[in-house]
PDB file of C-alpha atoms in Angstrom:
ATOM      1  CA  GLY A   1     -56.794  41.216 120.457  1.00 84.00           C
ATOM      2  CA  GLU A   2     -55.370  40.907 116.670  1.00 90.00           C
ATOM      3  CA  ASN A   3     -55.677  38.430 114.773  1.00 94.00           C
ATOM      4  CA  VAL A   4     -53.989  38.470 111.080  1.00 97.00           C
ATOM      5  CA  GLU A   5     -55.283  35.535 108.509  1.00 97.00           C
ATOM      6  CA  GLN A   6     -52.768  34.872 105.084  1.00 98.00           C
ATOM      7  CA  HIS A   7     -53.594  33.154 101.668  1.00 97.00           C
ATOM      8  CA  PRO A   8     -52.171  31.439  99.958  1.00 97.00           C
ATOM      9  CA  SER A   9     -50.312  29.315 102.332  1.00 96.00           C
ATOM     10  CA  THR A  10     -47.999  28.097  99.025  1.00 97.00           C
ATOM     11  CA  LEU A  11     -48.265  29.603  95.322  1.00 98.00           C
ATOM     12  CA  SER A  12     -46.279  28.061  92.893  1.00 98.00           C
ATOM     13  CA  VAL A  13     -46.081  30.646  89.782  1.00 97.00           C
ATOM     14  CA  GLN A  14     -43.690  31.205  86.003  1.00 97.00           C
ATOM     15  CA  GLU A  15     -40.857  33.423  86.702  1.00 97.00           C
ATOM     16  CA  GLY A  16     -42.073  36.279  84.446  1.00 97.00           C
ATOM     17  CA  ASP A  17     -46.064  35.895  86.269  1.00 97.00           C
ATOM     18  CA  SER A  18     -47.403  37.814  88.637  1.00 98.00           C
ATOM     19  CA  ALA A  19     -47.773  36.810  92.208  1.00 98.00           C
ATOM     20  CA  VAL A  20     -50.218  37.685  94.985  1.00 98.00           C
ATOM     21  CA  ILE A  21     -50.640  37.382  98.785  1.00 98.00           C
ATOM     22  CA  LYS A  22     -54.234  38.266 100.179  1.00 98.00           C
ATOM     23  CA  CYS A  23     -54.295  39.577 104.280  1.00 98.00           C
ATOM     24  CA  THR A  24     -57.428  39.885 106.253  1.00 98.00           C
ATOM     25  CA  TYR A  25     -56.690  41.998 110.249  1.00 97.00           C
ATOM     26  CA  SER A  26     -59.133  42.020 112.823  1.00 96.00           C
ATOM     27  CA  ASP A  27     -58.142  44.458 114.564  1.00 94.00           C
ATOM     28  CA  SER A  28     -59.822  48.412 112.801  1.00 93.00           C
ATOM     29  CA  ALA A  29     -56.995  50.381 114.579  1.00 91.00           C
ATOM     30  CA  SER A  30     -54.261  48.506 113.214  1.00 93.00           C
ATOM     31  CA  ASN A  31     -51.657  51.216 111.566  1.00 91.00           C
ATOM     32  CA  TYR A  32     -49.228  49.525 110.394  1.00 92.00           C
ATOM     33  CA  PHE A  33     -48.830  46.797 107.958  1.00 95.00           C
ATOM     34  CA  PRO A  34     -45.592  45.206 107.521  1.00 96.00           C
ATOM     35  CA  TRP A  35     -44.071  42.373 104.813  1.00 97.00           C
ATOM     36  CA  TYR A  36     -41.780  39.966 105.627  1.00 97.00           C
ATOM     37  CA  LYS A  37     -40.010  37.748 103.148  1.00 97.00           C
ATOM     38  CA  GLN A  38     -37.928  35.139 104.501  1.00 96.00           C
ATOM     39  CA  GLU A  39     -35.795  32.615 103.312  1.00 94.00           C
ATOM     40  CA  LEU A  40     -34.804  29.145 104.889  1.00 90.00           C
ATOM     41  CA  GLY A  41     -32.776  29.124 108.303  1.00 88.00           C
ATOM     42  CA  LYS A  42     -32.347  33.283 107.859  1.00 92.00           C
ATOM     43  CA  ARG A  43     -33.900  35.724 108.974  1.00 96.00           C
ATOM     44  CA  PRO A  44     -36.644  38.366 108.252  1.00 96.00           C
ATOM     45  CA  GLN A  45     -36.237  40.732 106.047  1.00 96.00           C
ATOM     46  CA  LEU A  46     -38.322  43.586 105.542  1.00 95.00           C
ATOM     47  CA  ILE A  47     -39.360  44.054 102.222  1.00 96.00           C
ATOM     48  CA  ILE A  48     -42.073  46.458 101.621  1.00 96.00           C
ATOM     49  CA  ASP A  49     -44.183  48.610 104.957  1.00 94.00           C
ATOM     50  CA  ILE A  50     -47.355  50.797 104.067  1.00 93.00           C
ATOM     51  CA  ARG A  51     -49.289  52.607 106.988  1.00 89.00           C
ATOM     52  CA  SER A  52     -52.650  52.993 107.205  1.00 87.00           C
ATOM     53  CA  ASN A  53     -52.930  56.972 105.969  1.00 85.00           C
ATOM     54  CA  VAL A  54     -51.846  55.196 102.328  1.00 84.00           C
ATOM     55  CA  GLY A  55     -53.817  52.567 100.259  1.00 91.00           C
ATOM     56  CA  GLU A  56     -51.046  51.776  98.045  1.00 94.00           C
ATOM     57  CA  LYS A  57     -47.357  52.304  97.624  1.00 94.00           C
ATOM     58  CA  LYS A  58     -44.806  50.487  95.300  1.00 96.00           C
ATOM     59  CA  ASP A  59     -41.587  49.775  94.945  1.00 94.00           C
ATOM     60  CA  GLN A  60     -39.871  48.256  91.947  1.00 96.00           C
ATOM     61  CA  ARG A  61     -41.273  45.169  91.564  1.00 97.00           C
ATOM     62  CA  ILE A  62     -43.149  44.990  94.927  1.00 98.00           C
ATOM     63  CA  ALA A  63     -46.429  46.401  95.302  1.00 98.00           C
ATOM     64  CA  VAL A  64     -48.511  46.471  98.609  1.00 97.00           C
ATOM     65  CA  THR A  65     -52.164  47.694  98.754  1.00 97.00           C
ATOM     66  CA  LEU A  66     -54.671  47.958 101.735  1.00 96.00           C
ATOM     67  CA  ASN A  67     -58.187  48.264 101.969  1.00 95.00           C
ATOM     68  CA  LYS A  68     -59.049  49.776 105.487  1.00 94.00           C
ATOM     69  CA  THR A  69     -62.690  49.822 105.277  1.00 94.00           C
ATOM     70  CA  ALA A  70     -62.346  45.773 104.710  1.00 95.00           C
ATOM     71  CA  LYS A  71     -59.576  44.967 106.786  1.00 96.00           C
ATOM     72  CA  HIS A  72     -57.056  43.971 104.102  1.00 95.00           C
ATOM     73  CA  PHE A  73     -54.017  44.082 102.428  1.00 97.00           C
ATOM     74  CA  SER A  74     -52.050  42.722  99.574  1.00 98.00           C
ATOM     75  CA  LEU A  75     -48.563  42.119  98.226  1.00 98.00           C
ATOM     76  CA  HIS A  76     -48.244  41.788  94.538  1.00 98.00           C
ATOM     77  CA  ILE A  77     -44.560  41.238  92.856  1.00 98.00           C
ATOM     78  CA  THR A  78     -44.471  41.484  89.012  1.00 97.00           C
ATOM     79  CA  GLU A  79     -41.797  39.500  86.800  1.00 97.00           C
ATOM     80  CA  THR A  80     -41.505  36.817  89.484  1.00 98.00           C
ATOM     81  CA  GLN A  81     -37.669  36.065  89.580  1.00 97.00           C
ATOM     82  CA  PRO A  82     -36.699  32.839  90.916  1.00 96.00           C
ATOM     83  CA  GLU A  83     -34.595  34.804  93.835  1.00 96.00           C
ATOM     84  CA  ASP A  84     -38.169  35.511  94.818  1.00 97.00           C
ATOM     85  CA  SER A  85     -38.937  32.025  96.252  1.00 97.00           C
ATOM     86  CA  ALA A  86     -39.051  32.303  99.706  1.00 97.00           C
ATOM     87  CA  VAL A  87     -41.392  32.514 102.718  1.00 96.00           C
ATOM     88  CA  TYR A  88     -43.765  36.083 102.576  1.00 97.00           C
ATOM     89  CA  PHE A  89     -45.243  37.024 105.759  1.00 97.00           C
ATOM     90  CA  CYS A  90     -47.613  39.873 106.631  1.00 98.00           C
ATOM     91  CA  ALA A  91     -48.316  41.208 110.243  1.00 97.00           C
ATOM     92  CA  ALA A  92     -49.887  44.297 110.997  1.00 95.00           C
ATOM     93  CA  SER A  93     -49.668  46.275 114.252  1.00 92.00           C
ATOM     94  CA  LYS A  94     -50.875  49.234 116.459  1.00 88.00           C
ATOM     95  CA  VAL A  95     -48.275  51.666 116.553  1.00 80.00           C
ATOM     96  CA  THR A  96     -48.669  53.970 120.152  1.00 74.00           C
ATOM     97  CA  GLY A  97     -46.213  55.617 122.111  1.00 68.00           C
ATOM     98  CA  GLY A  98     -46.549  52.008 124.600  1.00 59.00           C
ATOM     99  CA  GLY A  99     -45.402  50.459 121.731  1.00 71.00           C
ATOM    100  CA  ASN A 100     -45.800  47.984 118.480  1.00 81.00           C
ATOM    101  CA  LYS A 101     -46.174  44.390 118.458  1.00 88.00           C
ATOM    102  CA  LEU A 102     -46.545  42.498 115.394  1.00 93.00           C
ATOM    103  CA  THR A 103     -48.975  40.162 115.081  1.00 95.00           C
ATOM    104  CA  PHE A 104     -47.602  37.748 112.187  1.00 96.00           C
ATOM    105  CA  GLY A 105     -49.832  35.517 109.520  1.00 97.00           C
ATOM    106  CA  THR A 106     -48.786  32.177 108.983  1.00 95.00           C
ATOM    107  CA  GLY A 107     -46.570  32.324 105.951  1.00 96.00           C
ATOM    108  CA  THR A 108     -46.931  31.837 101.913  1.00 97.00           C
ATOM    109  CA  GLN A 109     -44.252  29.555 100.787  1.00 96.00           C
ATOM    110  CA  LEU A 110     -43.973  31.367  97.339  1.00 98.00           C
ATOM    111  CA  LYS A 111     -42.270  28.975  94.245  1.00 98.00           C
ATOM    112  CA  VAL A 112     -41.079  30.754  91.415  1.00 97.00           C
ATOM    113  CA  GLU A 113     -40.206  28.044  88.830  1.00 95.00           C
ATOM    114  CA  LEU A 114     -38.013  28.412  85.962  1.00 90.00           C
TER     115      LEU A 114
ATOM    116  CA  ASP B   1     -27.328  42.548 107.578  1.00 84.00           C
ATOM    117  CA  SER B   2     -29.789  44.269 109.431  1.00 84.00           C
ATOM    118  CA  GLY B   3     -27.088  45.205 112.028  1.00 93.00           C
ATOM    119  CA  VAL B   4     -28.889  43.563 114.513  1.00 97.00           C
ATOM    120  CA  THR B   5     -26.464  40.398 116.434  1.00 97.00           C
ATOM    121  CA  GLN B   6     -27.773  37.918 118.567  1.00 98.00           C
ATOM    122  CA  THR B   7     -25.784  35.268 120.245  1.00 97.00           C
ATOM    123  CA  PRO B   8     -25.801  32.379 120.191  1.00 97.00           C
ATOM    124  CA  LYS B   9     -26.949  31.379 116.465  1.00 97.00           C
ATOM    125  CA  HIS B  10     -27.502  27.039 118.390  1.00 97.00           C
ATOM    126  CA  LEU B  11     -27.598  26.198 121.699  1.00 97.00           C
ATOM    127  CA  ILE B  12     -28.457  22.187 122.901  1.00 97.00           C
ATOM    128  CA  THR B  13     -29.606  22.332 125.523  1.00 97.00           C
ATOM    129  CA  ALA B  14     -31.904  19.700 128.277  1.00 97.00           C
ATOM    130  CA  THR B  15     -35.219  19.779 129.474  1.00 97.00           C
ATOM    131  CA  GLY B  16     -35.443  21.556 132.899  1.00 97.00           C
ATOM    132  CA  GLN B  17     -31.935  24.221 131.708  1.00 98.00           C
ATOM    133  CA  ARG B  18     -31.822  27.851 131.900  1.00 98.00           C
ATOM    134  CA  VAL B  19     -30.848  29.393 129.193  1.00 98.00           C
ATOM    135  CA  THR B  20     -30.048  33.525 128.224  1.00 98.00           C
ATOM    136  CA  LEU B  21     -29.986  34.423 124.582  1.00 98.00           C
ATOM    137  CA  ARG B  22     -28.356  38.160 123.954  1.00 98.00           C
ATOM    138  CA  CYS B  23     -29.014  40.821 121.423  1.00 98.00           C
ATOM    139  CA  SER B  24     -27.328  43.961 120.394  1.00 97.00           C
ATOM    140  CA  PRO B  25     -30.052  46.426 118.406  1.00 95.00           C
ATOM    141  CA  ARG B  26     -28.705  48.822 115.568  1.00 93.00           C
ATOM    142  CA  SER B  27     -27.007  51.549 116.851  1.00 90.00           C
ATOM    143  CA  GLY B  28     -28.953  54.120 117.725  1.00 85.00           C
ATOM    144  CA  ASP B  29     -32.019  52.046 118.029  1.00 89.00           C
ATOM    145  CA  LEU B  30     -33.634  52.323 121.324  1.00 88.00           C
ATOM    146  CA  SER B  31     -36.174  48.998 120.794  1.00 90.00           C
ATOM    147  CA  VAL B  32     -36.248  45.936 121.178  1.00 94.00           C
ATOM    148  CA  TYR B  33     -38.230  42.407 120.276  1.00 95.00           C
ATOM    149  CA  TRP B  34     -38.333  39.823 120.435  1.00 97.00           C
ATOM    150  CA  TYR B  35     -40.279  36.798 118.396  1.00 97.00           C
ATOM    151  CA  GLN B  36     -40.454  33.032 118.383  1.00 97.00           C
ATOM    152  CA  GLN B  37     -40.807  30.825 115.850  1.00 96.00           C
ATOM    153  CA  SER B  38     -41.265  27.557 115.792  1.00 91.00           C
ATOM    154  CA  LEU B  39     -43.462  25.068 113.130  1.00 81.00           C
ATOM    155  CA  ASP B  40     -46.197  25.114 114.720  1.00 76.00           C
ATOM    156  CA  GLN B  41     -46.815  28.428 116.410  1.00 76.00           C
ATOM    157  CA  GLY B  42     -45.574  30.406 113.322  1.00 85.00           C
ATOM    158  CA  LEU B  43     -44.436  33.760 114.138  1.00 92.00           C
ATOM    159  CA  GLN B  44     -45.138  34.957 117.668  1.00 95.00           C
ATOM    160  CA  PHE B  45     -44.888  38.264 119.626  1.00 95.00           C
ATOM    161  CA  LEU B  46     -43.150  37.948 122.918  1.00 96.00           C
ATOM    162  CA  ILE B  47     -41.925  41.104 124.575  1.00 96.00           C
ATOM    163  CA  GLN B  48     -41.211  44.926 123.554  1.00 93.00           C
ATOM    164  CA  TYR B  49     -38.719  46.379 125.931  1.00 93.00           C
ATOM    165  CA  TYR B  50     -38.038  50.233 124.796  1.00 90.00           C
ATOM    166  CA  ASN B  51     -35.295  52.459 126.836  1.00 89.00           C
ATOM    167  CA  GLY B  52     -34.625  49.974 129.142  1.00 92.00           C
ATOM    168  CA  GLU B  53     -38.512  49.486 130.314  1.00 92.00           C
ATOM    169  CA  GLU B  54     -41.107  47.041 129.446  1.00 92.00           C
ATOM    170  CA  ARG B  55     -43.286  48.640 126.552  1.00 89.00           C
ATOM    171  CA  ALA B  56     -45.255  45.549 125.177  1.00 89.00           C
ATOM    172  CA  LYS B  57     -46.019  41.879 125.948  1.00 90.00           C
ATOM    173  CA  GLY B  58     -47.324  39.142 124.430  1.00 91.00           C
ATOM    174  CA  ASN B  59     -47.597  35.641 124.769  1.00 85.00           C
ATOM    175  CA  ILE B  60     -44.565  35.328 126.621  1.00 93.00           C
ATOM    176  CA  LEU B  61     -44.713  31.697 128.863  1.00 94.00           C
ATOM    177  CA  GLU B  62     -44.172  32.549 132.785  1.00 95.00           C
ATOM    178  CA  ARG B  63     -40.758  30.423 132.866  1.00 97.00           C
ATOM    179  CA  PHE B  64     -39.396  33.094 130.359  1.00 97.00           C
ATOM    180  CA  SER B  65     -37.948  36.755 130.950  1.00 97.00           C
ATOM    181  CA  ALA B  66     -36.396  39.952 129.579  1.00 97.00           C
ATOM    182  CA  GLN B  67     -34.436  42.941 130.463  1.00 97.00           C
ATOM    183  CA  GLN B  68     -32.780  45.860 128.102  1.00 97.00           C
ATOM    184  CA  PHE B  69     -29.816  46.824 129.710  1.00 96.00           C
ATOM    185  CA  PRO B  70     -28.289  50.254 130.250  1.00 95.00           C
ATOM    186  CA  ASP B  71     -25.970  50.138 126.892  1.00 94.00           C
ATOM    187  CA  LEU B  72     -29.345  49.262 125.118  1.00 94.00           C
ATOM    188  CA  HIS B  73     -28.162  45.571 125.077  1.00 96.00           C
ATOM    189  CA  SER B  74     -31.072  42.774 125.873  1.00 98.00           C
ATOM    190  CA  GLU B  75     -31.515  39.331 127.762  1.00 98.00           C
ATOM    191  CA  LEU B  76     -34.062  36.544 126.888  1.00 98.00           C
ATOM    192  CA  ASN B  77     -34.059  34.065 129.991  1.00 98.00           C
ATOM    193  CA  LEU B  78     -35.875  30.725 129.398  1.00 98.00           C
ATOM    194  CA  SER B  79     -36.260  28.300 131.854  1.00 97.00           C
ATOM    195  CA  SER B  80     -37.763  24.900 132.870  1.00 97.00           C
ATOM    196  CA  LEU B  81     -36.845  24.069 129.417  1.00 97.00           C
ATOM    197  CA  GLU B  82     -39.419  21.910 127.865  1.00 97.00           C
ATOM    198  CA  LEU B  83     -38.490  20.305 124.465  1.00 96.00           C
ATOM    199  CA  GLY B  84     -41.978  22.843 123.501  1.00 94.00           C
ATOM    200  CA  ASP B  85     -39.259  25.471 123.981  1.00 96.00           C
ATOM    201  CA  SER B  86     -37.380  24.253 120.608  1.00 96.00           C
ATOM    202  CA  ALA B  87     -37.590  26.974 118.167  1.00 96.00           C
ATOM    203  CA  LEU B  88     -35.557  29.635 115.966  1.00 96.00           C
ATOM    204  CA  TYR B  89     -35.556  33.000 119.010  1.00 98.00           C
ATOM    205  CA  PHE B  90     -35.856  36.253 117.025  1.00 97.00           C
ATOM    206  CA  CYS B  91     -34.866  39.733 118.258  1.00 97.00           C
ATOM    207  CA  ALA B  92     -35.699  42.922 116.594  1.00 96.00           C
ATOM    208  CA  SER B  93     -35.011  46.093 116.850  1.00 94.00           C
ATOM    209  CA  SER B  94     -36.584  49.298 116.070  1.00 90.00           C
ATOM    210  CA  ALA B  95     -35.332  53.448 116.725  1.00 82.00           C
ATOM    211  CA  SER B  96     -38.620  54.009 118.764  1.00 64.00           C
ATOM    212  CA  THR B  97     -42.269  53.023 119.531  1.00 49.00           C
ATOM    213  CA  ARG B  98     -43.669  56.393 118.114  1.00 49.00           C
ATOM    214  CA  THR B  99     -45.356  56.818 114.814  1.00 47.00           C
ATOM    215  CA  GLY B 100     -43.970  58.618 111.673  1.00 46.00           C
ATOM    216  CA  GLY B 101     -41.822  55.926 110.068  1.00 48.00           C
ATOM    217  CA  ARG B 102     -40.098  54.580 112.910  1.00 61.00           C
ATOM    218  CA  GLU B 103     -41.875  51.847 113.903  1.00 80.00           C
ATOM    219  CA  THR B 104     -39.992  49.557 110.709  1.00 87.00           C
ATOM    220  CA  GLN B 105     -38.492  46.492 113.185  1.00 92.00           C
ATOM    221  CA  TYR B 106     -35.038  45.356 111.642  1.00 94.00           C
ATOM    222  CA  PHE B 107     -34.675  41.358 112.265  1.00 96.00           C
ATOM    223  CA  GLY B 108     -31.807  39.403 113.953  1.00 97.00           C
ATOM    224  CA  PRO B 109     -29.855  36.549 112.136  1.00 97.00           C
ATOM    225  CA  GLY B 110     -32.026  34.088 114.997  1.00 97.00           C
ATOM    226  CA  THR B 111     -30.770  32.198 117.943  1.00 97.00           C
ATOM    227  CA  ARG B 112     -31.296  28.038 117.089  1.00 97.00           C
ATOM    228  CA  LEU B 113     -32.741  26.458 120.442  1.00 97.00           C
ATOM    229  CA  LEU B 114     -32.793  22.477 120.572  1.00 97.00           C
ATOM    230  CA  VAL B 115     -34.122  20.837 123.605  1.00 97.00           C
ATOM    231  CA  LEU B 116     -33.494  17.814 124.300  1.00 96.00           C
TER     232      LEU B 116
END
């Protein structure tokens, strides 16, 4: 089955700096890669996603890049703010007519310091 | 608010007991997914239903079962509970299992289960 590795497990940045979180996946058939943000005790919230036919996607301060050959994808957050502090999860899935099970990475605790 | 609702928010029970977790998907969503989040296992996919039928299965224990009803709400049944079943259980929903922008999953607020 799919295996997703995520690094780093913790990341501390100064407000205004950029943050980068990296994930690798094992199943070359995976075609959907979402990123979720989870605050303590709350539900995971989708912040951005990318499909395998796209190499990069951007939404304001957030961007995701995908390298299918190397089987890795990354989340980039620019101009970080204290409210960006949370746990971020990457995930991968092979979306077919039969299902869409997300395999999650182990999470990155991002702390944005003033 | 994602539009996905889950009840109850918290559940405290004893080992050996059985509990039922309930999920209502977003209006119009046909797919429901169940995930377990624990400190040692992270976020783990359990099972997916699409329009009443099981569509994908993860590492769901035999003591756990789920179903999706005609009104599309879903229930996750956990039986013979063990201490290790203590976790956050999330339900998510999506519009469809097909590709083309329909695979986005929206998570509910979760049910926190504590087995004593």
